[in-house]
Amino acid sequence: MINRQHVKHHFSRAASTYDEAAVIQRQVAKDMAERTLLLKSSKENVLELGCGTGLLTEQLCQHYPDAKITAVDLSAQMLLQSKLRLATKSAKWRFWSVPRLPVEWVQADAYSLPFADASFDMLVSNFMLQWCEDLDKVFTEMRRVIRPGGALMFSTFGPDTLKELRQAWLSVEGESAHRRFNDFIDMHDIGDALIRNGFGQPVMDVDLLQLVYDKPINVLKDLKLLGATNAAATESQSSGLLGRKTLSKVLAAYEAETSHLGQVAASFEVVQGHAWAVQEIMKGPNRDKSGVVNITLDELAVELKNRRNQGGESSL
């Protein structure tokens, strides 16, 4: 189980070093901001969840200079870094006479947002969902604050992320090594959770990216810089006793499995997607929470026959 306080602590501690290792996060933030331009929805009020150091916030400000942007993070230290980034950029924007309304920064948990219902036209989130174990809870809260017809766009990491490191630990510690890793959620489970909680037409894609390192230890160093360490419910679950001898075995196993031309690889399964807040959560017989109607073929035939008898048109 992911401990929210551990997540907050780890990212607060890494706030000043995060950008040094955020290669994938930076590129996906740029891609996501450009993708939002394709969404045919209002963007007057935009909410970003898990803003971190402001990589995506900066992009949103450039693309939507007249929008009201609210940036939320669990960590006050991350929010501070985001403010510093935008302060530097704002000076340049003023020089070029680019209009920019102030960003509102809010420290809050994605499970319990301090906003009124239907407050935002669009919600974006770059690599936050992997730290939210209860997808139903976080998607319910997201749906609550998005207006009907508004858009959700997100990215997260999938199950094949850091598969080389995971395999190295398993080869040394066996099944007990699982305590050292968070479980990343499969893309299909994310889609199901979206539909259960008031979102429609989910579209997702996945890319497997690889970063190359000179040594396996540098993979671990980058994870530390990012604050991306295990956030299990208790410290004993997340770490266990890690001696220098055990770590040496893991690094040797990592290098033996992935080394090529003196380099090692670290894989990251990047899941990106978007969905729409359904206009209305329909109620009635055979309808689930998303408003989907479960109907048999026989019932469909009767319905179509009734419409023809009434002189109406049918369309599927």
mmCIF file of C-alpha atoms in Angstrom, residues 173-295:
data_model
loop_
_atom_site.group_PDB
_atom_site.id
_atom_site.type_symbol
_atom_site.label_atom_id
_atom_site.label_comp_id
_atom_site.label_asym_id
_atom_site.label_seq_id
_atom_site.Cartn_x
_atom_site.Cartn_y
_atom_site.Cartn_z
ATOM 1 C CA GLU A 173 16.312 -11.617 -3.343
ATOM 2 C CA GLY A 174 13.637 -13.740 -4.994
ATOM 3 C CA GLU A 175 9.970 -12.903 -4.444
ATOM 4 C CA SER A 176 10.775 -10.812 -1.369
ATOM 5 C CA ALA A 177 12.204 -8.192 -3.744
ATOM 6 C CA HIS A 178 8.652 -7.107 -4.651
ATOM 7 C CA ARG A 179 8.525 -5.038 -1.451
ATOM 8 C CA ARG A 180 11.068 -2.697 -2.982
ATOM 9 C CA PHE A 181 8.807 -1.641 -5.872
ATOM 10 C CA ASN A 182 5.527 0.139 -6.368
ATOM 11 C CA ASP A 183 3.064 -1.665 -8.629
ATOM 12 C CA PHE A 184 2.344 0.244 -11.831
ATOM 13 C CA ILE A 185 -1.217 -0.049 -13.138
ATOM 14 C CA ASP A 186 -1.990 -1.554 -16.535
ATOM 15 C CA MET A 187 -3.392 0.713 -19.251
ATOM 16 C CA HIS A 188 -6.581 -1.350 -19.571
ATOM 17 C CA ASP A 189 -7.301 -1.077 -15.855
ATOM 18 C CA ILE A 190 -6.953 2.696 -16.129
ATOM 19 C CA GLY A 191 -9.494 2.752 -18.958
ATOM 20 C CA ASP A 192 -11.956 0.663 -16.954
ATOM 21 C CA ALA A 193 -11.571 2.956 -13.939
ATOM 22 C CA LEU A 194 -12.215 6.038 -16.071
ATOM 23 C CA ILE A 195 -15.499 4.619 -17.362
ATOM 24 C CA ARG A 196 -16.588 3.533 -13.886
ATOM 25 C CA ASN A 197 -16.168 7.064 -12.588
ATOM 26 C CA GLY A 198 -17.955 9.311 -15.038
ATOM 27 C CA PHE A 199 -15.570 9.617 -17.980
ATOM 28 C CA GLY A 200 -16.334 8.610 -21.525
ATOM 29 C CA GLN A 201 -14.485 7.915 -24.769
ATOM 30 C CA PRO A 202 -11.123 7.143 -23.157
ATOM 31 C CA VAL A 203 -8.239 7.019 -25.623
ATOM 32 C CA MET A 204 -4.834 5.731 -24.572
ATOM 33 C CA ASP A 205 -1.527 4.816 -26.114
ATOM 34 C CA VAL A 206 1.674 3.389 -24.730
ATOM 35 C CA ASP A 207 5.352 3.804 -25.611
ATOM 36 C CA LEU A 208 8.325 1.906 -24.234
ATOM 37 C CA LEU A 209 11.240 4.308 -23.836
ATOM 38 C CA GLN A 210 14.783 3.453 -22.808
ATOM 39 C CA LEU A 211 17.401 5.595 -21.145
ATOM 40 C CA VAL A 212 21.034 4.500 -21.441
ATOM 41 C CA TYR A 213 23.526 4.731 -18.577
ATOM 42 C CA ASP A 214 27.228 4.054 -18.199
ATOM 43 C CA LYS A 215 26.709 2.153 -14.937
ATOM 44 C CA PRO A 216 23.731 0.576 -13.144
ATOM 45 C CA ILE A 217 24.383 2.680 -10.044
ATOM 46 C CA ASN A 218 23.544 5.775 -12.084
ATOM 47 C CA VAL A 219 20.014 4.463 -12.610
ATOM 48 C CA LEU A 220 19.543 4.404 -8.840
ATOM 49 C CA LYS A 221 21.069 7.856 -8.498
ATOM 50 C CA ASP A 222 18.605 9.303 -11.009
ATOM 51 C CA LEU A 223 15.671 7.715 -9.190
ATOM 52 C CA LYS A 224 16.863 9.323 -5.978
ATOM 53 C CA LEU A 225 17.182 12.719 -7.680
ATOM 54 C CA LEU A 226 13.575 12.331 -8.862
ATOM 55 C CA GLY A 227 12.270 11.258 -5.469
ATOM 56 C CA ALA A 228 10.964 8.135 -7.184
ATOM 57 C CA THR A 229 11.561 5.710 -4.339
ATOM 58 C CA ASN A 230 9.217 3.128 -2.907
ATOM 59 C CA ALA A 231 6.372 4.643 -0.893
ATOM 60 C CA ALA A 232 5.135 1.520 0.856
ATOM 61 C CA ALA A 233 2.998 1.884 3.962
ATOM 62 C CA THR A 234 5.868 1.152 6.321
ATOM 63 C CA GLU A 235 9.595 1.605 6.045
ATOM 64 C CA SER A 236 10.130 -2.104 6.660
ATOM 65 C CA GLN A 237 7.965 -2.907 3.661
ATOM 66 C CA SER A 238 9.724 -0.488 1.351
ATOM 67 C CA SER A 239 13.368 -1.074 2.087
ATOM 68 C CA GLY A 240 14.300 -3.863 4.405
ATOM 69 C CA LEU A 241 17.891 -4.110 5.477
ATOM 70 C CA LEU A 242 20.047 -3.237 2.487
ATOM 71 C CA GLY A 243 23.730 -3.939 2.881
ATOM 72 C CA ARG A 244 26.558 -3.030 0.576
ATOM 73 C CA LYS A 245 27.019 -6.681 -0.344
ATOM 74 C CA THR A 246 23.384 -7.073 -1.446
ATOM 75 C CA LEU A 247 23.491 -3.864 -3.478
ATOM 76 C CA SER A 248 26.701 -5.018 -5.194
ATOM 77 C CA LYS A 249 24.986 -8.271 -6.197
ATOM 78 C CA VAL A 250 21.999 -6.397 -7.607
ATOM 79 C CA LEU A 251 24.170 -4.035 -9.628
ATOM 80 C CA ALA A 252 26.215 -6.955 -10.965
ATOM 81 C CA ALA A 253 23.020 -8.780 -11.974
ATOM 82 C CA TYR A 254 21.710 -5.637 -13.642
ATOM 83 C CA GLU A 255 24.895 -5.208 -15.654
ATOM 84 C CA ALA A 256 25.044 -8.883 -16.625
ATOM 85 C CA GLU A 257 21.475 -8.816 -17.952
ATOM 86 C CA THR A 258 21.422 -5.507 -19.836
ATOM 87 C CA SER A 259 25.009 -4.453 -20.576
ATOM 88 C CA HIS A 260 25.711 -3.715 -24.227
ATOM 89 C CA LEU A 261 28.838 -1.982 -25.486
ATOM 90 C CA GLY A 262 29.669 -0.885 -21.974
ATOM 91 C CA GLN A 263 26.246 0.633 -21.281
ATOM 92 C CA VAL A 264 23.067 -0.450 -19.490
ATOM 93 C CA ALA A 265 19.433 0.367 -20.244
ATOM 94 C CA ALA A 266 16.492 1.420 -18.092
ATOM 95 C CA SER A 267 13.033 0.966 -19.611
ATOM 96 C CA PHE A 268 10.047 3.214 -18.960
ATOM 97 C CA GLU A 269 6.561 2.277 -20.137
ATOM 98 C CA VAL A 270 4.857 5.615 -20.750
ATOM 99 C CA VAL A 271 1.053 5.593 -20.859
ATOM 100 C CA GLN A 272 -0.696 8.690 -22.173
ATOM 101 C CA GLY A 273 -4.417 9.191 -22.490
ATOM 102 C CA HIS A 274 -7.398 11.471 -22.493
ATOM 103 C CA ALA A 275 -11.106 11.186 -21.762
ATOM 104 C CA TRP A 276 -14.170 13.393 -21.468
ATOM 105 C CA ALA A 277 -16.338 14.147 -18.461
ATOM 106 C CA VAL A 278 -19.708 12.720 -19.456
ATOM 107 C CA GLN A 279 -22.472 15.270 -19.804
ATOM 108 C CA GLU A 280 -24.733 13.445 -17.390
ATOM 109 C CA ILE A 281 -24.470 10.347 -15.236
ATOM 110 C CA MET A 282 -27.590 8.581 -16.472
ATOM 111 C CA LYS A 283 -29.821 6.753 -14.045
ATOM 112 C CA GLY A 284 -32.272 3.967 -14.702
ATOM 113 C CA PRO A 285 -32.641 0.228 -15.387
ATOM 114 C CA ASN A 286 -29.630 -1.577 -16.827
ATOM 115 C CA ARG A 287 -27.399 1.510 -16.618
ATOM 116 C CA ASP A 288 -24.039 1.426 -14.916
ATOM 117 C CA LYS A 289 -22.309 4.396 -13.213
ATOM 118 C CA SER A 290 -20.931 5.714 -16.506
ATOM 119 C CA GLY A 291 -24.357 5.838 -18.099
ATOM 120 C CA VAL A 292 -23.732 2.821 -20.346
ATOM 121 C CA VAL A 293 -26.874 0.813 -21.040
ATOM 122 C CA ASN A 294 -26.689 -2.978 -20.995
ATOM 123 C CA ILE A 295 -29.313 -4.287 -23.425
#
